[in-house]
JSON list of C-alpha atoms in Angstrom, two decimals:
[
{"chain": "A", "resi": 273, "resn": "UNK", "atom": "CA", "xyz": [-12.11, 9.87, -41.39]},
{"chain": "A", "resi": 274, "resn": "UNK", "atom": "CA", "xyz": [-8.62, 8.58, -42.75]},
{"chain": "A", "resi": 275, "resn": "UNK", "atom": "CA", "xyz": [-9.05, 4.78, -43.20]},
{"chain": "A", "resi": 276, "resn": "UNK", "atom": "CA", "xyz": [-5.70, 3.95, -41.27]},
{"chain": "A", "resi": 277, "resn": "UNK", "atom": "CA", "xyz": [-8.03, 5.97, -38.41]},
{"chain": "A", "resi": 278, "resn": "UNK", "atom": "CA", "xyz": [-10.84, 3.57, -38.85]},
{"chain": "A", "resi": 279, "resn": "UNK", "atom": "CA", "xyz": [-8.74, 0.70, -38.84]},
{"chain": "A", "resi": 280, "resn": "UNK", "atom": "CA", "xyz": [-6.88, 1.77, -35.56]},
{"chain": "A", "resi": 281, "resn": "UNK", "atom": "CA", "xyz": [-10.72, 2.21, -33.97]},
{"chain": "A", "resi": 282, "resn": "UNK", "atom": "CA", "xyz": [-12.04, -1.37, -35.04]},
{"chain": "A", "resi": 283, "resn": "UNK", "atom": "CA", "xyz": [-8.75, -2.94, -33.59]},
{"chain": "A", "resi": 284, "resn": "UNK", "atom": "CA", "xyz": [-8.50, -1.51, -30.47]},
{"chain": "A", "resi": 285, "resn": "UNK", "atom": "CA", "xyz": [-12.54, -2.05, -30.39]},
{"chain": "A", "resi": 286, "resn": "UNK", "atom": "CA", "xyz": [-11.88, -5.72, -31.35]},
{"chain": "A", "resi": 287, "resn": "UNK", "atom": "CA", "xyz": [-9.26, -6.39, -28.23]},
{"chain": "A", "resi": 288, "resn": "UNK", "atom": "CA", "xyz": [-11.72, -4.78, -25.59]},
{"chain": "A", "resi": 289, "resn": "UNK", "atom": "CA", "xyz": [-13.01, -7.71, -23.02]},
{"chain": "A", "resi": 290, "resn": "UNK", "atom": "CA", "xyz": [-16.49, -8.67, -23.54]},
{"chain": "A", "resi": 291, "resn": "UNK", "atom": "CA", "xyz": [-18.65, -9.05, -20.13]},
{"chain": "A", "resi": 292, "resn": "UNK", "atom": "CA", "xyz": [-19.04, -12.33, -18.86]},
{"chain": "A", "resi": 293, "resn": "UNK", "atom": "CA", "xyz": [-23.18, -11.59, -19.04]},
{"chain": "A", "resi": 294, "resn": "UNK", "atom": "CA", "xyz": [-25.08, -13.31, -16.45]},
{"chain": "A", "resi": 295, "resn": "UNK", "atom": "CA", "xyz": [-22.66, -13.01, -13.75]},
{"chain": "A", "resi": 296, "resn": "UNK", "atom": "CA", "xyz": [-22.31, -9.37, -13.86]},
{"chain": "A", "resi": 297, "resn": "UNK", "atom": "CA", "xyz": [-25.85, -8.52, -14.28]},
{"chain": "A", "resi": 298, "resn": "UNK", "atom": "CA", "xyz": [-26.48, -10.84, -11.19]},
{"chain": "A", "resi": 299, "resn": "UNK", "atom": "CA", "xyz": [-23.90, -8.71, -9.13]},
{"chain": "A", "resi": 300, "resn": "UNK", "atom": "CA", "xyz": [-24.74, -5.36, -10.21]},
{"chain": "A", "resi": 301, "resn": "UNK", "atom": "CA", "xyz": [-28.75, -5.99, -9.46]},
{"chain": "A", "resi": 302, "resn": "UNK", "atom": "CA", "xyz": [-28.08, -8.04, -6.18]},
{"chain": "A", "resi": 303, "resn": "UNK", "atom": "CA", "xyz": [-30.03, -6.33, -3.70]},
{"chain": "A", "resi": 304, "resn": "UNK", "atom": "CA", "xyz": [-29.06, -3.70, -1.33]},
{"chain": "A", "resi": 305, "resn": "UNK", "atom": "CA", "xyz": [-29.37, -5.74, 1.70]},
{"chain": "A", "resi": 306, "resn": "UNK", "atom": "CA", "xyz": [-26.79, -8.38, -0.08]},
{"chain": "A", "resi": 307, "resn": "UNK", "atom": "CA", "xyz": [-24.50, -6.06, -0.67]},
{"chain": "A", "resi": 308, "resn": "UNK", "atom": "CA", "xyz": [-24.89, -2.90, 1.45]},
{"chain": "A", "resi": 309, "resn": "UNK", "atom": "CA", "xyz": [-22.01, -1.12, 1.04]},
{"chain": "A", "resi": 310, "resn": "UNK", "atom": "CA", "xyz": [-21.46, -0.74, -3.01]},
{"chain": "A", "resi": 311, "resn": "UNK", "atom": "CA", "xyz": [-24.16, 0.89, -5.07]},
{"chain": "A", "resi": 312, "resn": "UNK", "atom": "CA", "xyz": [-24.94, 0.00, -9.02]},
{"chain": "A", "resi": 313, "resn": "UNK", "atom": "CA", "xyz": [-22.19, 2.90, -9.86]},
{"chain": "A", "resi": 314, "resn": "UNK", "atom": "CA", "xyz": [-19.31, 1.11, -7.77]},
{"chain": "A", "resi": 315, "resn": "UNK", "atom": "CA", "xyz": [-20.18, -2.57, -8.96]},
{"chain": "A", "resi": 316, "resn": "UNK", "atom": "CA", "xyz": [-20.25, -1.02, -12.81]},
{"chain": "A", "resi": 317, "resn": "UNK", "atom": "CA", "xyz": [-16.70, 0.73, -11.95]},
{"chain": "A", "resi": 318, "resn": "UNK", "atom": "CA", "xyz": [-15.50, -2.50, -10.54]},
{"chain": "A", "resi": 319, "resn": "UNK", "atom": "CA", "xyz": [-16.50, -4.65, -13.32]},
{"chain": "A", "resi": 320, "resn": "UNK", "atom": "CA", "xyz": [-15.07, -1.96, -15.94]},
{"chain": "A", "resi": 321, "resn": "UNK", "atom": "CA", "xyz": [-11.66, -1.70, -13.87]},
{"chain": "A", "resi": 322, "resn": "UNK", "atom": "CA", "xyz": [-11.51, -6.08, -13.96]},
{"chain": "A", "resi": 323, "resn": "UNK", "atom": "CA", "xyz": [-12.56, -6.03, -17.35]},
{"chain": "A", "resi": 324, "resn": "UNK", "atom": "CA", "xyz": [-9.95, -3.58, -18.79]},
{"chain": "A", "resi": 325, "resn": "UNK", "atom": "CA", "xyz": [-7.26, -5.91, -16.76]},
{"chain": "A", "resi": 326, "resn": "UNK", "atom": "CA", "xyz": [-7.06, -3.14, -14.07]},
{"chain": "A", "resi": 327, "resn": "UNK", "atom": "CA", "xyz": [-6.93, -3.20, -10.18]},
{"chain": "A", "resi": 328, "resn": "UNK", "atom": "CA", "xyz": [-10.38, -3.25, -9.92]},
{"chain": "A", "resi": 329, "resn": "UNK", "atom": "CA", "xyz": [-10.96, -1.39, -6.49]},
{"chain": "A", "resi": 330, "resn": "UNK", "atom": "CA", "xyz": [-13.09, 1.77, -5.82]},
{"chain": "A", "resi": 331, "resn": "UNK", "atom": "CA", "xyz": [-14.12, 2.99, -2.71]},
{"chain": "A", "resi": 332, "resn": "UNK", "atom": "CA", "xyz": [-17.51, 1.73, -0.37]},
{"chain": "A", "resi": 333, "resn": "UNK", "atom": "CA", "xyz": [-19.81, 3.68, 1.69]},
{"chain": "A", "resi": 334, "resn": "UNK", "atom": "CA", "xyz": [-18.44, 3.52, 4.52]},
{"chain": "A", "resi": 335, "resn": "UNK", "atom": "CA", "xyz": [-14.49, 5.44, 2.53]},
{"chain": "A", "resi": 336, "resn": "UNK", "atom": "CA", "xyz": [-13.08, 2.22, 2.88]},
{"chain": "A", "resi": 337, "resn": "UNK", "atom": "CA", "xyz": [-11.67, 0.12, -0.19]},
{"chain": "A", "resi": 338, "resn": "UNK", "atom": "CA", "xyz": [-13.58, -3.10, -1.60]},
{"chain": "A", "resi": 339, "resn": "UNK", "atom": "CA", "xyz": [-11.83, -4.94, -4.16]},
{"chain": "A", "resi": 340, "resn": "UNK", "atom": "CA", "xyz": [-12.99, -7.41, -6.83]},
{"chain": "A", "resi": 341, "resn": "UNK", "atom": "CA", "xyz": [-10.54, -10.35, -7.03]},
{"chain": "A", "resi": 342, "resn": "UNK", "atom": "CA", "xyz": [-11.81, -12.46, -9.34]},
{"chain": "A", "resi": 343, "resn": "UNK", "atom": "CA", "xyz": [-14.98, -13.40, -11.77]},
{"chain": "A", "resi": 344, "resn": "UNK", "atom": "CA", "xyz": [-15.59, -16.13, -14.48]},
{"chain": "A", "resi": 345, "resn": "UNK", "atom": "CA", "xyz": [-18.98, -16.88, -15.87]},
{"chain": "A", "resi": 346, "resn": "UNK", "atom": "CA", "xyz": [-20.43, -19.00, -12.45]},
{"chain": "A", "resi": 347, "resn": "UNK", "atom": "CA", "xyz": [-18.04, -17.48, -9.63]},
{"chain": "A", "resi": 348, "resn": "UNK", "atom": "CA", "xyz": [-17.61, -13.70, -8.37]},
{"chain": "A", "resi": 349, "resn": "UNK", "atom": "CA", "xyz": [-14.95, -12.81, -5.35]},
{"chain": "A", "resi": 350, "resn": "UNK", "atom": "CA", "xyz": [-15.18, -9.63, -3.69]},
{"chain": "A", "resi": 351, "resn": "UNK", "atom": "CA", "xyz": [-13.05, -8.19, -0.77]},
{"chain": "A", "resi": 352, "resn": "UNK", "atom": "CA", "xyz": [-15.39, -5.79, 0.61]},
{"chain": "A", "resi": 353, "resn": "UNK", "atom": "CA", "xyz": [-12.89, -4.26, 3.77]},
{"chain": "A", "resi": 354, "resn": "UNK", "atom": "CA", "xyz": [-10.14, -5.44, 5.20]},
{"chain": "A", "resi": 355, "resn": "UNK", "atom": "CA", "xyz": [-12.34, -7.44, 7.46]},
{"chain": "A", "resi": 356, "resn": "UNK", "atom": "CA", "xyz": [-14.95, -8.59, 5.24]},
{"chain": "A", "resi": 357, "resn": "UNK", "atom": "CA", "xyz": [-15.44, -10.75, 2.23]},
{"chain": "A", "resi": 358, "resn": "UNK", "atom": "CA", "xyz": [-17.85, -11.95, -0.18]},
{"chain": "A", "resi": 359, "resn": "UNK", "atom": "CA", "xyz": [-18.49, -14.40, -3.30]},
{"chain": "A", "resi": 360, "resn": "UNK", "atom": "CA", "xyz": [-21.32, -15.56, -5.37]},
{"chain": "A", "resi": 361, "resn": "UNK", "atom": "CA", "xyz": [-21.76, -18.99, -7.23]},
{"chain": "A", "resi": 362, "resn": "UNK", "atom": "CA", "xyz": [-24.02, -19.70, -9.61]},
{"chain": "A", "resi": 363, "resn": "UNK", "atom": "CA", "xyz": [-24.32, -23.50, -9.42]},
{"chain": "A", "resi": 364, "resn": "UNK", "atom": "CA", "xyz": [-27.06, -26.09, -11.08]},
{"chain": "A", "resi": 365, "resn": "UNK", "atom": "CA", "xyz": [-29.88, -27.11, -9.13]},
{"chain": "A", "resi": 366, "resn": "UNK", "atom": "CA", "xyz": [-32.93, -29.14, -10.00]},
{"chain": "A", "resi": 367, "resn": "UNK", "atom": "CA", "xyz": [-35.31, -26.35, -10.52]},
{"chain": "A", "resi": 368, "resn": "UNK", "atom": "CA", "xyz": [-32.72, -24.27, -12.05]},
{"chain": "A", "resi": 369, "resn": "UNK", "atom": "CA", "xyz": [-29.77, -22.60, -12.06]},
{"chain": "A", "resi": 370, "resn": "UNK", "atom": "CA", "xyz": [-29.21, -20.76, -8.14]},
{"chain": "A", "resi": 371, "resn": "UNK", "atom": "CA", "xyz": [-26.87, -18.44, -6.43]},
{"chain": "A", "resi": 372, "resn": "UNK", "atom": "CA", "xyz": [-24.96, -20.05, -3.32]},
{"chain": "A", "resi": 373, "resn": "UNK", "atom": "CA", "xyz": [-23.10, -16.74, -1.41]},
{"chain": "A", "resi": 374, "resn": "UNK", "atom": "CA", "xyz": [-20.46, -16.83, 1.25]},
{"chain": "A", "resi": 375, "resn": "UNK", "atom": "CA", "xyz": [-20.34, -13.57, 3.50]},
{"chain": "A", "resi": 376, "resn": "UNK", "atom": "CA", "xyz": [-16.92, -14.17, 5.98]},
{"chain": "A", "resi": 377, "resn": "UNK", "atom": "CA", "xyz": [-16.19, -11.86, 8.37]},
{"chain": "A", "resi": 378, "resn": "UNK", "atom": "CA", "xyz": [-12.97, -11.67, 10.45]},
{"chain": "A", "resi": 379, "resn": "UNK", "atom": "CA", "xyz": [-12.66, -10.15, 13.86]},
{"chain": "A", "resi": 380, "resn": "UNK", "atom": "CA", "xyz": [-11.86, -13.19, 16.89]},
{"chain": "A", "resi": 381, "resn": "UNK", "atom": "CA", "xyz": [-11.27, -15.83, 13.98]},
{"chain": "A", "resi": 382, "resn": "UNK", "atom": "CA", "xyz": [-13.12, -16.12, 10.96]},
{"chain": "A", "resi": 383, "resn": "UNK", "atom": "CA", "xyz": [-16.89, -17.16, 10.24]},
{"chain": "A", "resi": 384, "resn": "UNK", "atom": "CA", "xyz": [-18.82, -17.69, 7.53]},
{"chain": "A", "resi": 385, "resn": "UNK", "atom": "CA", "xyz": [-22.68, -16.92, 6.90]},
{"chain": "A", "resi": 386, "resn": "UNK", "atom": "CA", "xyz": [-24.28, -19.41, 4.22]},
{"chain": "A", "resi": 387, "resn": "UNK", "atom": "CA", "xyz": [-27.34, -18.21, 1.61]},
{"chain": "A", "resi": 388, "resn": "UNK", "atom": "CA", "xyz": [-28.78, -19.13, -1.19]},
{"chain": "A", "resi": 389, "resn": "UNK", "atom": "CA", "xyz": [-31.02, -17.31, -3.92]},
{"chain": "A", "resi": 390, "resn": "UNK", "atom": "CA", "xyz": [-32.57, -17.80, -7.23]},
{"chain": "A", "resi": 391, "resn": "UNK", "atom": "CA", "xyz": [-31.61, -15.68, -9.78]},
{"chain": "A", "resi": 392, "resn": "UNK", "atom": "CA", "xyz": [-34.21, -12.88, -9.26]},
{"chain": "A", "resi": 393, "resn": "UNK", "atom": "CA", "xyz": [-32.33, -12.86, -5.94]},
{"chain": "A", "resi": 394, "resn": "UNK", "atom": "CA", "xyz": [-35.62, -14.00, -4.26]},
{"chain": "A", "resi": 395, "resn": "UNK", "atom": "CA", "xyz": [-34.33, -16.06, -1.01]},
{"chain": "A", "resi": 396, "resn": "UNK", "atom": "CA", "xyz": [-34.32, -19.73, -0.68]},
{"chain": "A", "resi": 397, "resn": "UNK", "atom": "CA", "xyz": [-34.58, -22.04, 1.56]},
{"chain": "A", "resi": 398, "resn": "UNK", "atom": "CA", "xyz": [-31.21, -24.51, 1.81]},
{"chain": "A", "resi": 399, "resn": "UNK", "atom": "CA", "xyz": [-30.63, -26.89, 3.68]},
{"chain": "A", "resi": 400, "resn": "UNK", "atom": "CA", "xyz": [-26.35, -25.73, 4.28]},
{"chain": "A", "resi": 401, "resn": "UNK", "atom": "CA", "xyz": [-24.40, -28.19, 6.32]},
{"chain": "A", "resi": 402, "resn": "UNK", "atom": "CA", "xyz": [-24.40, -27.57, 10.19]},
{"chain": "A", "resi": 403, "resn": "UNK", "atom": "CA", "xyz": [-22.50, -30.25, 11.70]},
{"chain": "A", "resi": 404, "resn": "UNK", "atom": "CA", "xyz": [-21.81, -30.30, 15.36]},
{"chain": "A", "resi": 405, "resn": "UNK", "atom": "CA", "xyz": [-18.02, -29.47, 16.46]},
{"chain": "A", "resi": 406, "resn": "UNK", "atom": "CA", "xyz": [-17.40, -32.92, 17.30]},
{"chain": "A", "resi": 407, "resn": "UNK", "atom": "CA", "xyz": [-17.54, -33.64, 13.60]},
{"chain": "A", "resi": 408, "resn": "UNK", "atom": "CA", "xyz": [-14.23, -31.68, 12.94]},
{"chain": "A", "resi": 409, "resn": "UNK", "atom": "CA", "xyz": [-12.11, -33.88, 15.51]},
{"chain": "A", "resi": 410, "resn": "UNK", "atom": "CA", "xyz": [-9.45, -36.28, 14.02]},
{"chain": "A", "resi": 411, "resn": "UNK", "atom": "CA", "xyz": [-7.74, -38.78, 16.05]},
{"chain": "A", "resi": 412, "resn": "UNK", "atom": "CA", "xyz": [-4.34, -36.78, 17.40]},
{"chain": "A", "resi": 413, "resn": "UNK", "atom": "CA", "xyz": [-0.86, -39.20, 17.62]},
{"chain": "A", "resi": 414, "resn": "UNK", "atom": "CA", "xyz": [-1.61, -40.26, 21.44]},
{"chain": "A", "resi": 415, "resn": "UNK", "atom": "CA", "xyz": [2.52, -38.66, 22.59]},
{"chain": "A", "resi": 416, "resn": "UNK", "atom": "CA", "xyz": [1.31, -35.34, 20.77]},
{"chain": "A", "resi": 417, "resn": "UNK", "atom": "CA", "xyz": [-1.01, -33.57, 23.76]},
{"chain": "A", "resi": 418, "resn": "UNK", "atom": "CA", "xyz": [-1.49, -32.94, 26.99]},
{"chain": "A", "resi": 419, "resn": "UNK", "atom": "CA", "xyz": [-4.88, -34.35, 28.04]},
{"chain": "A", "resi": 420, "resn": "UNK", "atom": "CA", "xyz": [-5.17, -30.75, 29.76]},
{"chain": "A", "resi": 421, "resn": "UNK", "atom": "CA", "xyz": [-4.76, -29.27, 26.59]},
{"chain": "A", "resi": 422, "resn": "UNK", "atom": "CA", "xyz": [-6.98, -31.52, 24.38]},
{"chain": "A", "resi": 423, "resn": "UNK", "atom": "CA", "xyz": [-9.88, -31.59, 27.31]},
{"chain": "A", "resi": 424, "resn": "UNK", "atom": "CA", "xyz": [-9.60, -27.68, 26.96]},
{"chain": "A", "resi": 425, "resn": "UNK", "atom": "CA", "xyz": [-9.91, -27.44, 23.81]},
{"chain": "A", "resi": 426, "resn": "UNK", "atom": "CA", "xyz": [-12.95, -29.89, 23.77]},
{"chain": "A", "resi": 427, "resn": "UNK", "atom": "CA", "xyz": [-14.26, -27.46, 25.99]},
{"chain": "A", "resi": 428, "resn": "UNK", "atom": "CA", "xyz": [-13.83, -24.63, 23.68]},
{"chain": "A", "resi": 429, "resn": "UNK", "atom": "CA", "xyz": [-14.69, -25.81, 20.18]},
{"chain": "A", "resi": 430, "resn": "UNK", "atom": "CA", "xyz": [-18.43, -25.21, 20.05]},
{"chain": "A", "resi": 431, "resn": "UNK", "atom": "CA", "xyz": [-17.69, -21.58, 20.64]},
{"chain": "A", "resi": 432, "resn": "UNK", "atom": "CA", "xyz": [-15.08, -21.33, 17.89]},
{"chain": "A", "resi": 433, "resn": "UNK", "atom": "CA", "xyz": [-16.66, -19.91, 14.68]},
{"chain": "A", "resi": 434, "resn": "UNK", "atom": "CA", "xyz": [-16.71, -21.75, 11.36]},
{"chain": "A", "resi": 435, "resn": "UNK", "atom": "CA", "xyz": [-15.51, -20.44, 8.12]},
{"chain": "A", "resi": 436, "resn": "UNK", "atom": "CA", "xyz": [-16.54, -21.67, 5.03]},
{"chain": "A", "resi": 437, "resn": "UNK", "atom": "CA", "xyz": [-15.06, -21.81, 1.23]},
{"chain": "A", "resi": 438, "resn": "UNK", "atom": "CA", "xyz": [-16.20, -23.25, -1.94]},
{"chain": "A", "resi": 439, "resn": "UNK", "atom": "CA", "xyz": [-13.94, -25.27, -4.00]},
{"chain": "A", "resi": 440, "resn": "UNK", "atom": "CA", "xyz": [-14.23, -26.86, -7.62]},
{"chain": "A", "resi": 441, "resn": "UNK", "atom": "CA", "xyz": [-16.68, -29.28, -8.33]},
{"chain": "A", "resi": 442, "resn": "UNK", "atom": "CA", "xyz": [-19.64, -27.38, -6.62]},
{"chain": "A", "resi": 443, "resn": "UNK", "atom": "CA", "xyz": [-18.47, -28.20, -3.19]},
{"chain": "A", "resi": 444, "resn": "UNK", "atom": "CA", "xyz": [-18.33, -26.50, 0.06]},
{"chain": "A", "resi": 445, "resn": "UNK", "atom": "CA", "xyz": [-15.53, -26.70, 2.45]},
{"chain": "A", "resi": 446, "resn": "UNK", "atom": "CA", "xyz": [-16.34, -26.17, 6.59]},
{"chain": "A", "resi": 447, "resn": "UNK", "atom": "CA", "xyz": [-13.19, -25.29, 9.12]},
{"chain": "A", "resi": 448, "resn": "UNK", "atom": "CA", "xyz": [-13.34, -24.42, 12.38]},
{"chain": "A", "resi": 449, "resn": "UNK", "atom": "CA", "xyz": [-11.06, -21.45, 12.47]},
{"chain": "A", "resi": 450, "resn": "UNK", "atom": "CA", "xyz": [-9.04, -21.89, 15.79]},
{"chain": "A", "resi": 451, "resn": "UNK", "atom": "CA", "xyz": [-6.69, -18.67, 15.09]},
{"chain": "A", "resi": 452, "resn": "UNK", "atom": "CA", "xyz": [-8.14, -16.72, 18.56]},
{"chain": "A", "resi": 453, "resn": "UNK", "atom": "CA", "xyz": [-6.91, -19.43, 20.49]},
{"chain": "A", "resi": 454, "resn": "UNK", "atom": "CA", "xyz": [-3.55, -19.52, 22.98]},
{"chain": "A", "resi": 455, "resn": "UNK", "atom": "CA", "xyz": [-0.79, -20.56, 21.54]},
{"chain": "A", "resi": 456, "resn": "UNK", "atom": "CA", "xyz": [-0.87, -24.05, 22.72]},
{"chain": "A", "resi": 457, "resn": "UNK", "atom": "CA", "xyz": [-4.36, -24.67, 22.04]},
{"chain": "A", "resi": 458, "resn": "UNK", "atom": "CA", "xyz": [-4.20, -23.51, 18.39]},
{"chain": "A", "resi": 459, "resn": "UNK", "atom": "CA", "xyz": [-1.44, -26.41, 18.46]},
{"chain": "A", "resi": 460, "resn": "UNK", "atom": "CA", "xyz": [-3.81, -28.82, 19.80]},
{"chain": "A", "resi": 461, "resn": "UNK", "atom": "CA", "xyz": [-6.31, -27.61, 17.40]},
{"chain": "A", "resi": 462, "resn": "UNK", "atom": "CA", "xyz": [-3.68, -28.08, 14.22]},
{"chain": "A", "resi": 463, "resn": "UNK", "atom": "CA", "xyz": [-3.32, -32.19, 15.41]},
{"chain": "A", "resi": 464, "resn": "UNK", "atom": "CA", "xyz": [-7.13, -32.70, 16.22]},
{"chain": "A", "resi": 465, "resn": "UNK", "atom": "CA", "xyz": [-8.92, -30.77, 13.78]},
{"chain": "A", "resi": 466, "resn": "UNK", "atom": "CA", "xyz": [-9.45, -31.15, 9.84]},
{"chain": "A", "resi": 467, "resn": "UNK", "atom": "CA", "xyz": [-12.31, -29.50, 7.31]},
{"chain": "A", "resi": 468, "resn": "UNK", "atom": "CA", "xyz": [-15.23, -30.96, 6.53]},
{"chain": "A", "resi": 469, "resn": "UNK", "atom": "CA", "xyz": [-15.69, -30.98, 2.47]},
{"chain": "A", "resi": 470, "resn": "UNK", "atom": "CA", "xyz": [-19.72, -31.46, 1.05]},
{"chain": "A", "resi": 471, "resn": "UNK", "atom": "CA", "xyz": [-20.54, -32.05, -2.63]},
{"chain": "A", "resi": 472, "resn": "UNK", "atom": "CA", "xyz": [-23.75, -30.13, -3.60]},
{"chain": "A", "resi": 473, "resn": "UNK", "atom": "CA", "xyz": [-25.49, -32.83, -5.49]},
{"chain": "A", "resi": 474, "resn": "UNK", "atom": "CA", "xyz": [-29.46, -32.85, -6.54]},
{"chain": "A", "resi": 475, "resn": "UNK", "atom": "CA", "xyz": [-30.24, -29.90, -4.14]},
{"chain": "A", "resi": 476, "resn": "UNK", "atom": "CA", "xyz": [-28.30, -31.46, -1.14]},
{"chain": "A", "resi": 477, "resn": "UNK", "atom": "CA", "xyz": [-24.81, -31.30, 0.44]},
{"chain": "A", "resi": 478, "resn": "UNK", "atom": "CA", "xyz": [-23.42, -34.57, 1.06]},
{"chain": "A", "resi": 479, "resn": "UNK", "atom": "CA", "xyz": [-20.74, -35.06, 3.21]},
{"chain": "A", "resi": 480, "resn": "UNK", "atom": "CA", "xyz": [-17.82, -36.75, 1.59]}
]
C-alpha cells in the first residue's frame, strides 16, 4: 500500500469520535420494557449517526421517527415521536453510581413519569418528589384576577399533569403544565404558578 495511502487511513482514523463508553452501553442494553420502541440495531445506528456529527434519527417500531438530541458521558436525550420523549442520567448516589430517567408524554398538556435504576438496569426504589398542587401556587398581584378565575383554577390544578426536567447540578425541576387550559385560566395559571426545583443530595431530593 502507497505510504501517502496509509497516511490518509491513520488520519481520517485519528479524527473519528470515540464513544462516550458507559453511557452508550447503558442505552443500547436498557431493557425492552424501558425503551420499547428501538431495538439494539436502531440505538447502535443512532449512536453511529450522533457520533459521526450526523442527524442522528432512524425509524421506531411503530414507522415513526425517534431522534437522539443529545449525549455526554452522564446525560442521554431522546425524542422518541412527536409525542414522546425520553432521557437518562447517570448521577452519584451513596451506593453507587444510578440512572434517574424521565419518560414525558404530551397529549392534554405534558406529564412526566419518574424512575430510577442501577446500572444493571435492575429497578429501584426512589423516593421522587410528589408535592401536592398547592405547592406550585405563588402569591398573584391582588388587581391581576378575577376571584372566579383564580377559584377555578384552584379547582382544576390537582387534575393538571406535571412535567418534569432535570437541570445542572443533579437537580430536578417539577411544573404543572397548564397548556390544556382556556385561555383565561392558562393566564391565571402564568401569575399563580411557578416550578418547583429539588437538589438530589445523599439519595434524597430536597426541595430548594
Amino acid at each position: 500500500m502507497p505510504r501517502f495511502v496509509l497516511l490518509y487511513i491513520l488520519i481520517l482514523c485519528s479524527a473519528l469520535p470515540l464513544r462516550a463508553g458507559l453511557i452508550d452501553s447503558l442505552f443500547v442494553n436498557a431493557p425492552q420494557d424501558v425503551l420499547p420502541l428501538l431495538g439494539q440495531t436502531e440505538r447502535l445506528d443512532l449512536l453511529d449517526l450522533y457520533d459521526y456529527r450526523l442527524k442522528a434519527e432512524v425509524e421506531n417500531r411503530l414507522g415513526g421517527r425517534s431522534l437522539l438530541e443529545y449525549k455526554d458521558s452522564c446525560t442521554l436525550r431522546l425524542r422518541i415521536s412527536d409525542a414522546e420523549s425520553w432521557e437518562m442520567h447517570c448521577v452519584p448516589g451513596e451506593g453507587g453510581a444510578l440512572l434517574v430517567c424521565l419518560n414525558s408524554v404530551r397529549a392534554a398538556g405534558e406529564m412526566t413519569r419518574l424512575s430510577a435504576y442501577n446500572l444493571s438496569w435492575q429497578p429501584l426504589k426512589m423516593a421522587f418528589p410528589k408535592p401536592d398542587s398547592k405547592h406550585f401556587l405563588t402569591a398573584a398581584p391582588a388587581d391581576s384576577l378575577t376571584d372566579a378565575d383564580l377559584s377555578a383554577l384552584h379547582v382544576l390544578l390537582p387534575a393538571l399533569p406535571v412535567a418534569a426536567s432535570w437541570q445542572e447540578g443533579n437537580r430536578l425541576q417539577l411544573r404543572i403544565d397548564a397548556s390544556a387550559l382556556a385561555t383565561d385560566l392558562r393566564r391565571a395559571a402564568r401569575l399563580c404558578l411557578r416550578p418547583l426545583t429539588y437538589e438530589y443530595r445523599k439519595g434524597a431530593f430536597v426541595l430548594q
